[in-house]
């Protein structure tokens, strides 16, 4: 598009503005901001209600209605292991949120020490691959850590940069990772990236940990699903197991507000976390753990295939519409994830905020530009996160058409200003 004559661009701008004005008068109310399961997806787990039918005994005889059992009941730990591709002994099954467990881990490492001395006494710093998950940034900031952004590639974080940073700056104490269907780019970390991440504690200062948030471990569109290299196994080979902490949950497998969260790691890490948990609680909600184990144990893949049947068409609609409207124009790039919850669209530099604002005025709510970066600031102002799962199929298609129009309109205006 950049090579087009000014008269051609002007004509195109007039045409797009005409279409945009009509849309603005149509009272649309569409929303692609919510990384939540749709009501259809939630309904896939309605059988959780009542599944225990009065039988509250866990496999080891534990009465799940009572206090205790900080690591979770055996079958819930086995479920976490099934989801994360681990052994049940490596997993703690906890409450309803893995994000809470991430807070616990960073708080423990910072103030008490996870497997070694506490980080406090210096300003600790987190490496945050961008684009990334805004709640990781909020959590990190709330605990008083500084953040350094590192770019994502199609294979995961830019490891040359990560390795150079951890080797040169002793204040760097952790790296955030969403290794499969990354939030929001949708990429899967390559085997080489995983192996290099596993070796990081050997290069970094004492107490460095990898925060491996595998929130989308089984959220595939294709079956058999693509593999993810086993981080803990790589770390075992590298002698760095104590520096790896893994997370997952059933939030987007069963009920997003009433699932089970998991944290996994080395024996020393689990001992330490259990100790910290014992200060905060007498035990997790084991009744919900048992419900989940009975409902999902051994049939996670079947459940995820049912999710995929509802989610995949929304991603395919985005791909079809963006390719049809913007393909070949060189005004945007976007990801084509084969799982997870998000698509990332990159506009020309300095246009993401304008596109989000144009779309908002036309009745399409998008995640604020910058949300994918620490401090809510995308220095290039070009990344937009799309979250299509919650909206109805028709709404996803309609919202994407409008997004494409807004991207082209903002781009034509910029190109004309520059020509
Ligand atoms: N991690 C990532 C990468 C996520 O995208 C989300 C949900 N948006 C979470 C964690 C939240 O997980 P939970 O519900 O288990 O706290």
GROMACS .gro file of C-alpha atoms and ligand atoms in nm:
model
  435
    1UNK     CA    1   0.000   0.000   0.000
    2UNK     CA    2   0.292   0.233   0.077
    3UNK     CA    3   0.382   0.248  -0.295
    4UNK     CA    4   0.039   0.366  -0.411
    5UNK     CA    5  -0.013   0.705  -0.574
    6UNK     CA    6  -0.155   0.977  -0.353
    7UNK     CA    7  -0.473   1.007  -0.561
    8UNK     CA    8  -0.535   0.638  -0.519
    9UNK     CA    9  -0.479   0.658  -0.143
   10UNK     CA   10  -0.707   0.960  -0.119
   11UNK     CA   11  -0.985   0.777  -0.301
   12UNK     CA   12  -0.942   0.475  -0.079
   13UNK     CA   13  -0.947   0.694   0.234
   14UNK     CA   14  -1.276   0.855   0.124
   15UNK     CA   15  -1.429   0.515   0.059
   16UNK     CA   16  -1.316   0.375   0.394
   17UNK     CA   17  -1.434   0.685   0.578
   18UNK     CA   18  -1.775   0.651   0.417
   19UNK     CA   19  -1.802   0.292   0.535
   20UNK     CA   20  -1.671   0.386   0.879
   21UNK     CA   21  -1.928   0.664   0.922
   22UNK     CA   22  -2.211   0.422   0.844
   23UNK     CA   23  -2.077   0.179   1.106
   24UNK     CA   24  -2.052   0.453   1.366
   25UNK     CA   25  -2.421   0.520   1.322
   26UNK     CA   26  -2.519   0.155   1.361
   27UNK     CA   27  -2.516   0.135   1.742
   28UNK     CA   28  -2.299  -0.176   1.749
   29UNK     CA   29  -2.189  -0.320   2.079
   30UNK     CA   30  -1.919  -0.583   2.023
   31UNK     CA   31  -1.644  -0.687   2.261
   32UNK     CA   32  -1.318  -0.870   2.191
   33UNK     CA   33  -1.153  -0.786   2.524
   34UNK     CA   34  -1.247  -1.081   2.737
   35UNK     CA   35  -1.017  -1.382   2.767
   36UNK     CA   36  -1.299  -1.582   2.920
   37UNK     CA   37  -1.473  -1.903   2.815
   38UNK     CA   38  -1.812  -1.856   2.650
   39UNK     CA   39  -2.130  -1.979   2.816
   40UNK     CA   40  -2.125  -2.274   2.570
   41UNK     CA   41  -1.780  -2.372   2.690
   42UNK     CA   42  -1.877  -2.344   3.055
   43UNK     CA   43  -2.177  -2.567   2.990
   44UNK     CA   44  -1.936  -2.847   2.892
   45UNK     CA   45  -1.862  -2.884   3.263
   46UNK     CA   46  -2.210  -2.857   3.409
   47UNK     CA   47  -2.187  -3.225   3.509
   48UNK     CA   48  -1.947  -3.117   3.787
   49UNK     CA   49  -2.253  -3.016   3.983
   50UNK     CA   50  -2.371  -3.319   4.174
   51UNK     CA   51  -2.106  -3.557   4.038
   52UNK     CA   52  -2.001  -3.666   4.388
   53UNK     CA   53  -2.352  -3.791   4.466
   54UNK     CA   54  -2.272  -3.801   4.837
   55UNK     CA   55  -1.939  -3.985   4.802
   56UNK     CA   56  -1.678  -3.747   4.942
   57UNK     CA   57  -1.397  -3.998   4.993
   58UNK     CA   58  -1.073  -3.946   4.801
   59UNK     CA   59  -0.880  -4.244   4.665
   60UNK     CA   60  -0.659  -4.252   4.976
   61UNK     CA   61  -0.964  -4.247   5.206
   62UNK     CA   62  -0.942  -3.875   5.288
   63UNK     CA   63  -1.278  -3.722   5.379
   64UNK     CA   64  -1.257  -3.426   5.143
   65UNK     CA   65  -1.512  -3.231   5.345
   66UNK     CA   66  -1.267  -3.183   5.629
   67UNK     CA   67  -0.962  -2.965   5.686
   68UNK     CA   68  -0.609  -3.058   5.580
   69UNK     CA   69  -0.411  -3.198   5.290
   70UNK     CA   70  -0.211  -2.896   5.178
   71UNK     CA   71  -0.070  -3.065   4.868
   72UNK     CA   72  -0.415  -3.166   4.750
   73UNK     CA   73  -0.578  -3.507   4.719
   74UNK     CA   74  -0.388  -3.767   4.511
   75UNK     CA   75  -0.634  -3.775   4.222
   76UNK     CA   76  -0.629  -3.395   4.189
   77UNK     CA   77  -0.248  -3.398   4.181
   78UNK     CA   78  -0.273  -3.669   3.914
   79UNK     CA   79  -0.510  -3.447   3.718
   80UNK     CA   80  -0.263  -3.157   3.740
   81UNK     CA   81   0.009  -3.396   3.623
   82UNK     CA   82  -0.207  -3.509   3.331
   83UNK     CA   83  -0.263  -3.148   3.226
   84UNK     CA   84   0.098  -3.036   3.272
   85UNK     CA   85   0.264  -3.355   3.145
   86UNK     CA   86   0.431  -3.427   3.481
   87UNK     CA   87   0.435  -3.689   3.757
   88UNK     CA   88   0.178  -3.638   4.038
   89UNK     CA   89   0.459  -3.615   4.297
   90UNK     CA   90   0.581  -3.301   4.120
   91UNK     CA   91   0.245  -3.123   4.157
   92UNK     CA   92   0.053  -2.946   4.434
   93UNK     CA   93  -0.321  -2.911   4.368
   94UNK     CA   94  -0.448  -2.598   4.540
   95UNK     CA   95  -0.736  -2.353   4.523
   96UNK     CA   96  -0.920  -2.205   4.230
   97UNK     CA   97  -0.649  -1.984   4.081
   98UNK     CA   98  -0.298  -2.037   3.948
   99UNK     CA   99  -0.245  -1.660   3.956
  100UNK     CA  100  -0.268  -1.673   4.337
  101UNK     CA  101   0.000  -1.943   4.333
  102UNK     CA  102   0.222  -1.721   4.115
  103UNK     CA  103   0.181  -1.444   4.370
  104UNK     CA  104   0.270  -1.687   4.648
  105UNK     CA  105   0.584  -1.802   4.466
  106UNK     CA  106   0.713  -1.453   4.383
  107UNK     CA  107   0.626  -1.329   4.732
  108UNK     CA  108   0.805  -1.628   4.888
  109UNK     CA  109   1.115  -1.584   4.673
  110UNK     CA  110   1.122  -1.211   4.739
  111UNK     CA  111   1.061  -1.198   5.113
  112UNK     CA  112   1.148  -1.543   5.252
  113UNK     CA  113   1.358  -1.723   4.990
  114UNK     CA  114   1.230  -2.007   4.775
  115UNK     CA  115   1.534  -2.232   4.753
  116UNK     CA  116   1.796  -2.005   4.903
  117UNK     CA  117   1.817  -1.650   5.028
  118UNK     CA  118   1.533  -1.400   4.986
  119UNK     CA  119   1.567  -1.153   4.701
  120UNK     CA  120   1.505  -0.852   4.925
  121UNK     CA  121   1.790  -0.618   5.004
  122UNK     CA  122   1.827  -0.519   4.642
  123UNK     CA  123   1.574  -0.409   4.384
  124UNK     CA  124   1.482  -0.734   4.219
  125UNK     CA  125   1.394  -0.730   3.853
  126UNK     CA  126   1.172  -0.955   3.640
  127UNK     CA  127   1.227  -1.029   3.272
  128UNK     CA  128   0.896  -0.991   3.091
  129UNK     CA  129   0.869  -1.115   2.733
  130UNK     CA  130   0.653  -0.878   2.529
  131UNK     CA  131   0.385  -0.894   2.417
  132UNK     CA  132   0.286  -1.064   2.741
  133UNK     CA  133   0.010  -1.120   2.997
  134UNK     CA  134  -0.092  -0.800   3.174
  135UNK     CA  135  -0.170  -0.974   3.504
  136UNK     CA  136   0.189  -1.097   3.526
  137UNK     CA  137   0.297  -0.736   3.498
  138UNK     CA  138   0.045  -0.616   3.757
  139UNK     CA  139   0.153  -0.888   4.003
  140UNK     CA  140   0.522  -0.811   3.950
  141UNK     CA  141   0.470  -0.440   3.995
  142UNK     CA  142   0.249  -0.488   4.302
  143UNK     CA  143   0.530  -0.681   4.472
  144UNK     CA  144   0.769  -0.395   4.402
  145UNK     CA  145   0.984  -0.561   4.135
  146UNK     CA  146   1.119  -0.370   3.839
  147UNK     CA  147   1.048  -0.509   3.495
  148UNK     CA  148   1.266  -0.542   3.187
  149UNK     CA  149   1.087  -0.619   2.861
  150UNK     CA  150   1.243  -0.869   2.622
  151UNK     CA  151   1.103  -0.930   2.275
  152UNK     CA  152   0.913  -1.245   2.186
  153UNK     CA  153   0.999  -1.430   1.868
  154UNK     CA  154   0.804  -1.708   1.697
  155UNK     CA  155   1.010  -1.956   1.903
  156UNK     CA  156   0.957  -1.790   2.242
  157UNK     CA  157   1.150  -1.513   2.419
  158UNK     CA  158   1.459  -1.381   2.241
  159UNK     CA  159   1.703  -1.608   2.423
  160UNK     CA  160   2.022  -1.430   2.314
  161UNK     CA  161   1.889  -1.125   2.487
  162UNK     CA  162   1.759  -1.313   2.793
  163UNK     CA  163   2.092  -1.493   2.843
  164UNK     CA  164   2.291  -1.172   2.804
  165UNK     CA  165   2.068  -0.989   3.053
  166UNK     CA  166   2.069  -1.256   3.326
  167UNK     CA  167   2.448  -1.290   3.297
  168UNK     CA  168   2.514  -0.917   3.320
  169UNK     CA  169   2.257  -0.797   3.575
  170UNK     CA  170   2.248  -0.971   3.915
  171UNK     CA  171   1.926  -0.789   4.002
  172UNK     CA  172   1.738  -1.004   3.749
  173UNK     CA  173   1.569  -1.272   3.956
  174UNK     CA  174   1.298  -1.424   3.740
  175UNK     CA  175   1.164  -1.474   3.390
  176UNK     CA  176   0.793  -1.492   3.310
  177UNK     CA  177   0.701  -1.756   3.052
  178UNK     CA  178   0.374  -1.865   2.892
  179UNK     CA  179   0.527  -2.151   2.695
  180UNK     CA  180   0.230  -2.286   2.500
  181UNK     CA  181  -0.012  -2.070   2.301
  182UNK     CA  182   0.154  -1.778   2.471
  183UNK     CA  183  -0.068  -1.499   2.597
  184UNK     CA  184  -0.111  -1.314   2.366
  185UNK     CA  185   0.101  -1.414   2.063
  186UNK     CA  186  -0.012  -1.778   2.062
  187UNK     CA  187   0.334  -1.919   1.991
  188UNK     CA  188   0.474  -2.242   2.133
  189UNK     CA  189   0.828  -2.221   2.269
  190UNK     CA  190   1.068  -2.426   2.055
  191UNK     CA  191   1.261  -2.720   2.208
  192UNK     CA  192   1.584  -2.522   2.187
  193UNK     CA  193   1.426  -2.225   2.367
  194UNK     CA  194   1.298  -2.452   2.646
  195UNK     CA  195   1.642  -2.611   2.688
  196UNK     CA  196   1.807  -2.269   2.706
  197UNK     CA  197   1.549  -2.149   2.960
  198UNK     CA  198   1.616  -2.458   3.172
  199UNK     CA  199   1.986  -2.368   3.185
  200UNK     CA  200   1.930  -2.004   3.288
  201UNK     CA  201   1.977  -2.046   3.666
  202UNK     CA  202   2.334  -2.159   3.598
  203UNK     CA  203   2.405  -1.823   3.427
  204UNK     CA  204   2.198  -1.597   3.653
  205UNK     CA  205   2.249  -1.466   4.005
  206UNK     CA  206   2.153  -1.677   4.310
  207UNK     CA  207   1.784  -1.731   4.365
  208UNK     CA  208   1.686  -1.685   3.999
  209UNK     CA  209   1.364  -1.866   3.905
  210UNK     CA  210   1.172  -1.939   3.588
  211UNK     CA  211   0.798  -1.874   3.628
  212UNK     CA  212   0.653  -2.124   3.379
  213UNK     CA  213   0.286  -2.033   3.348
  214UNK     CA  214   0.153  -2.316   3.133
  215UNK     CA  215  -0.205  -2.187   3.145
  216UNK     CA  216  -0.282  -2.319   2.795
  217UNK     CA  217  -0.104  -2.656   2.820
  218UNK     CA  218  -0.393  -2.856   2.673
  219UNK     CA  219  -0.588  -2.583   2.494
  220UNK     CA  220  -0.519  -2.720   2.147
  221UNK     CA  221  -0.720  -2.693   1.824
  222UNK     CA  222  -0.548  -2.990   1.658
  223UNK     CA  223  -0.534  -3.348   1.781
  224UNK     CA  224  -0.286  -3.504   1.832
  225UNK     CA  225  -0.158  -3.174   1.971
  226UNK     CA  226   0.186  -3.026   1.908
  227UNK     CA  227   0.435  -3.114   2.183
  228UNK     CA  228   0.608  -2.880   2.425
  229UNK     CA  229   0.955  -2.973   2.545
  230UNK     CA  230   0.958  -3.098   2.907
  231UNK     CA  231   1.109  -2.810   3.109
  232UNK     CA  232   1.156  -3.004   3.432
  233UNK     CA  233   1.332  -3.287   3.250
  234UNK     CA  234   1.566  -3.038   3.077
  235UNK     CA  235   1.627  -2.873   3.415
  236UNK     CA  236   1.700  -3.207   3.577
  237UNK     CA  237   1.964  -3.273   3.312
  238UNK     CA  238   2.108  -2.924   3.370
  239UNK     CA  239   2.098  -2.955   3.750
  240UNK     CA  240   1.869  -2.650   3.776
  241UNK     CA  241   1.541  -2.813   3.886
  242UNK     CA  242   1.511  -2.594   4.196
  243UNK     CA  243   1.498  -2.286   3.972
  244UNK     CA  244   1.185  -2.395   3.783
  245UNK     CA  245   0.831  -2.330   3.906
  246UNK     CA  246   0.544  -2.444   3.685
  247UNK     CA  247   0.179  -2.342   3.696
  248UNK     CA  248  -0.147  -2.452   3.544
  249UNK     CA  249  -0.516  -2.466   3.620
  250UNK     CA  250  -0.849  -2.598   3.502
  251UNK     CA  251  -0.980  -2.241   3.471
  252UNK     CA  252  -1.035  -2.274   3.097
  253UNK     CA  253  -1.102  -2.646   3.106
  254UNK     CA  254  -1.396  -2.646   3.349
  255UNK     CA  255  -1.529  -2.334   3.528
  256UNK     CA  256  -1.310  -2.025   3.507
  257UNK     CA  257  -1.402  -1.907   3.856
  258UNK     CA  258  -1.435  -2.244   4.025
  259UNK     CA  259  -1.158  -2.468   3.897
  260UNK     CA  260  -0.839  -2.606   4.050
  261UNK     CA  261  -0.496  -2.439   4.032
  262UNK     CA  262  -0.167  -2.630   4.025
  263UNK     CA  263   0.193  -2.548   4.105
  264UNK     CA  264   0.477  -2.786   4.025
  265UNK     CA  265   0.851  -2.806   4.078
  266UNK     CA  266   1.134  -2.986   4.252
  267UNK     CA  267   1.084  -3.163   4.589
  268UNK     CA  268   1.260  -2.872   4.765
  269UNK     CA  269   1.033  -2.617   4.596
  270UNK     CA  270   0.717  -2.806   4.690
  271UNK     CA  271   0.834  -2.843   5.053
  272UNK     CA  272   0.899  -2.471   5.076
  273UNK     CA  273   0.567  -2.377   4.920
  274UNK     CA  274   0.376  -2.614   5.145
  275UNK     CA  275   0.542  -2.446   5.442
  276UNK     CA  276   0.432  -2.102   5.323
  277UNK     CA  277   0.082  -2.225   5.240
  278UNK     CA  278   0.044  -2.363   5.592
  279UNK     CA  279   0.070  -2.006   5.723
  280UNK     CA  280  -0.226  -1.902   5.509
  281UNK     CA  281  -0.468  -2.191   5.504
  282UNK     CA  282  -0.556  -2.519   5.674
  283UNK     CA  283  -0.603  -2.676   5.333
  284UNK     CA  284  -0.754  -2.627   4.988
  285UNK     CA  285  -1.109  -2.696   4.869
  286UNK     CA  286  -1.069  -3.071   4.835
  287UNK     CA  287  -1.438  -3.125   4.756
  288UNK     CA  288  -1.392  -2.924   4.437
  289UNK     CA  289  -1.068  -3.108   4.368
  290UNK     CA  290  -1.253  -3.440   4.395
  291UNK     CA  291  -1.531  -3.316   4.167
  292UNK     CA  292  -1.270  -3.220   3.909
  293UNK     CA  293  -1.077  -3.544   3.938
  294UNK     CA  294  -1.394  -3.751   3.892
  295UNK     CA  295  -1.512  -3.538   3.601
  296UNK     CA  296  -1.186  -3.480   3.412
  297UNK     CA  297  -0.945  -3.753   3.524
  298UNK     CA  298  -0.836  -3.952   3.217
  299UNK     CA  299  -1.059  -3.753   2.978
  300UNK     CA  300  -0.888  -3.415   2.956
  301UNK     CA  301  -0.830  -3.457   2.583
  302UNK     CA  302  -1.195  -3.535   2.515
  303UNK     CA  303  -1.295  -3.222   2.710
  304UNK     CA  304  -1.044  -3.010   2.519
  305UNK     CA  305  -1.168  -3.143   2.185
  306UNK     CA  306  -1.515  -3.025   2.282
  307UNK     CA  307  -1.372  -2.682   2.370
  308UNK     CA  308  -1.181  -2.672   2.042
  309UNK     CA  309  -1.499  -2.735   1.845
  310UNK     CA  310  -1.642  -2.415   1.994
  311UNK     CA  311  -1.329  -2.199   1.998
  312UNK     CA  312  -1.151  -2.290   1.673
  313UNK     CA  313  -1.418  -2.142   1.440
  314UNK     CA  314  -1.373  -1.802   1.605
  315UNK     CA  315  -1.000  -1.806   1.538
  316UNK     CA  316  -1.061  -1.926   1.184
  317UNK     CA  317  -1.304  -1.638   1.127
  318UNK     CA  318  -1.042  -1.387   1.243
  319UNK     CA  319  -0.781  -1.538   1.012
  320UNK     CA  320  -1.022  -1.549   0.715
  321UNK     CA  321  -1.138  -1.192   0.758
  322UNK     CA  322  -0.798  -1.036   0.829
  323UNK     CA  323  -0.644  -1.222   0.531
  324UNK     CA  324  -0.934  -1.126   0.306
  325UNK     CA  325  -0.932  -0.759   0.408
  326UNK     CA  326  -0.570  -0.683   0.482
  327UNK     CA  327  -0.374  -0.958   0.303
  328UNK     CA  328  -0.110  -0.810   0.074
  329UNK     CA  329  -0.156  -0.451   0.198
  330UNK     CA  330   0.150  -0.453   0.427
  331UNK     CA  331  -0.033  -0.259   0.696
  332UNK     CA  332  -0.057  -0.528   0.964
  333UNK     CA  333   0.067  -0.869   1.067
  334UNK     CA  334  -0.119  -1.109   1.292
  335UNK     CA  335  -0.068  -1.446   1.456
  336UNK     CA  336  -0.243  -1.769   1.358
  337UNK     CA  337  -0.242  -1.970   1.680
  338UNK     CA  338  -0.345  -2.336   1.680
  339UNK     CA  339  -0.474  -2.315   2.036
  340UNK     CA  340  -0.509  -2.089   2.339
  341UNK     CA  341  -0.721  -1.779   2.378
  342UNK     CA  342  -0.559  -1.491   2.192
  343UNK     CA  343  -0.453  -1.347   1.858
  344UNK     CA  344  -0.201  -1.065   1.839
  345UNK     CA  345  -0.230  -0.805   1.564
  346UNK     CA  346   0.059  -0.569   1.493
  347UNK     CA  347  -0.027  -0.250   1.308
  348UNK     CA  348   0.215  -0.006   1.148
  349UNK     CA  349   0.417   0.175   1.419
  350UNK     CA  350   0.227   0.429   1.632
  351UNK     CA  351  -0.118   0.320   1.517
  352UNK     CA  352  -0.243   0.068   1.775
  353UNK     CA  353  -0.401   0.331   2.006
  354UNK     CA  354  -0.564   0.503   1.711
  355UNK     CA  355  -0.705   0.175   1.579
  356UNK     CA  356  -0.841   0.080   1.924
  357UNK     CA  357  -1.001   0.422   1.952
  358UNK     CA  358  -1.149   0.410   1.600
  359UNK     CA  359  -1.290   0.064   1.670
  360UNK     CA  360  -1.431   0.181   2.003
  361UNK     CA  361  -1.617   0.467   1.835
  362UNK     CA  362  -1.762   0.217   1.587
  363UNK     CA  363  -1.889  -0.001   1.874
  364UNK     CA  364  -1.609  -0.259   1.896
  365UNK     CA  365  -1.438  -0.278   2.230
  366UNK     CA  366  -1.074  -0.392   2.211
  367UNK     CA  367  -0.817  -0.443   2.488
  368UNK     CA  368  -0.645  -0.106   2.541
  369UNK     CA  369  -0.330  -0.069   2.332
  370UNK     CA  370  -0.025  -0.111   2.555
  371UNK     CA  371  -0.188  -0.370   2.786
  372UNK     CA  372   0.052  -0.631   2.645
  373UNK     CA  373   0.356  -0.444   2.779
  374UNK     CA  374   0.490  -0.366   3.130
  375UNK     CA  375   0.342  -0.047   3.270
  376UNK     CA  376   0.077  -0.051   2.997
  377UNK     CA  377   0.323   0.112   2.760
  378UNK     CA  378   0.400  -0.033   2.418
  379UNK     CA  379   0.690   0.186   2.301
  380UNK     CA  380   0.607   0.116   1.937
  381UNK     CA  381   0.231   0.147   1.991
  382UNK     CA  382   0.158  -0.130   1.745
  383UNK     CA  383   0.034  -0.438   1.934
  384UNK     CA  384  -0.335  -0.520   1.975
  385UNK     CA  385  -0.460  -0.828   2.162
  386UNK     CA  386  -0.778  -0.997   2.040
  387UNK     CA  387  -0.970  -1.228   2.273
  388UNK     CA  388  -1.249  -1.391   2.072
  389UNK     CA  389  -1.367  -1.680   2.292
  390UNK     CA  390  -1.641  -1.509   2.491
  391UNK     CA  391  -1.820  -1.341   2.202
  392UNK     CA  392  -2.072  -1.519   1.978
  393UNK     CA  393  -1.936  -1.644   1.642
  394UNK     CA  394  -2.124  -1.378   1.443
  395UNK     CA  395  -2.000  -1.104   1.674
  396UNK     CA  396  -1.639  -1.218   1.634
  397UNK     CA  397  -1.676  -1.200   1.257
  398UNK     CA  398  -1.849  -0.859   1.266
  399UNK     CA  399  -1.593  -0.716   1.510
  400UNK     CA  400  -1.301  -0.844   1.301
  401UNK     CA  401  -1.446  -0.684   0.984
  402UNK     CA  402  -1.460  -0.354   1.167
  403UNK     CA  403  -1.112  -0.397   1.311
  404UNK     CA  404  -0.976  -0.460   0.960
  405UNK     CA  405  -1.151  -0.148   0.833
  406UNK     CA  406  -1.009   0.061   1.120
  407UNK     CA  407  -0.658  -0.072   1.059
  408UNK     CA  408  -0.675   0.011   0.690
  409UNK     CA  409  -0.826   0.353   0.755
  410UNK     CA  410  -0.564   0.448   1.015
  411UNK     CA  411  -0.289   0.319   0.785
  412UNK     CA  412  -0.412   0.509   0.478
  413UNK     CA  413  -0.434   0.829   0.679
  414UNK     CA  414  -0.078   0.783   0.806
  415UNK     CA  415   0.057   0.697   0.464
  416UNK     CA  416  -0.110   1.004   0.317
  417UNK     CA  417   0.029   1.229   0.590
  418UNK     CA  418   0.376   1.086   0.514
  419UNK     CA  419   0.347   1.113   0.134
  420LIG     N1  420  -0.203  -1.727   3.317
  420LIG     C1  421  -0.235  -1.689   3.193
  420LIG     C2  422  -0.129  -1.681   3.088
  420LIG     C3  423  -0.367  -1.654   3.163
  420LIG     O1  424  -0.397  -1.613   3.038
  420LIG     C4  425  -0.465  -1.662   3.263
  420LIG     C5  426  -0.608  -1.628   3.238
  420LIG     N2  427  -0.633  -1.522   3.156
  420LIG     C6  428  -0.427  -1.701   3.392
  420LIG     C7  429  -0.295  -1.735   3.416
  420LIG     C8  430  -0.525  -1.708   3.504
  420LIG     O2  431  -0.525  -1.835   3.556
  420LIG     P1  432  -0.611  -1.876   3.683
  420LIG     O3  433  -0.755  -1.864   3.648
  420LIG     O4  434  -0.570  -2.017   3.708
  420LIG     O5  435  -0.572  -1.784   3.796
   0.00000   0.00000   0.00000
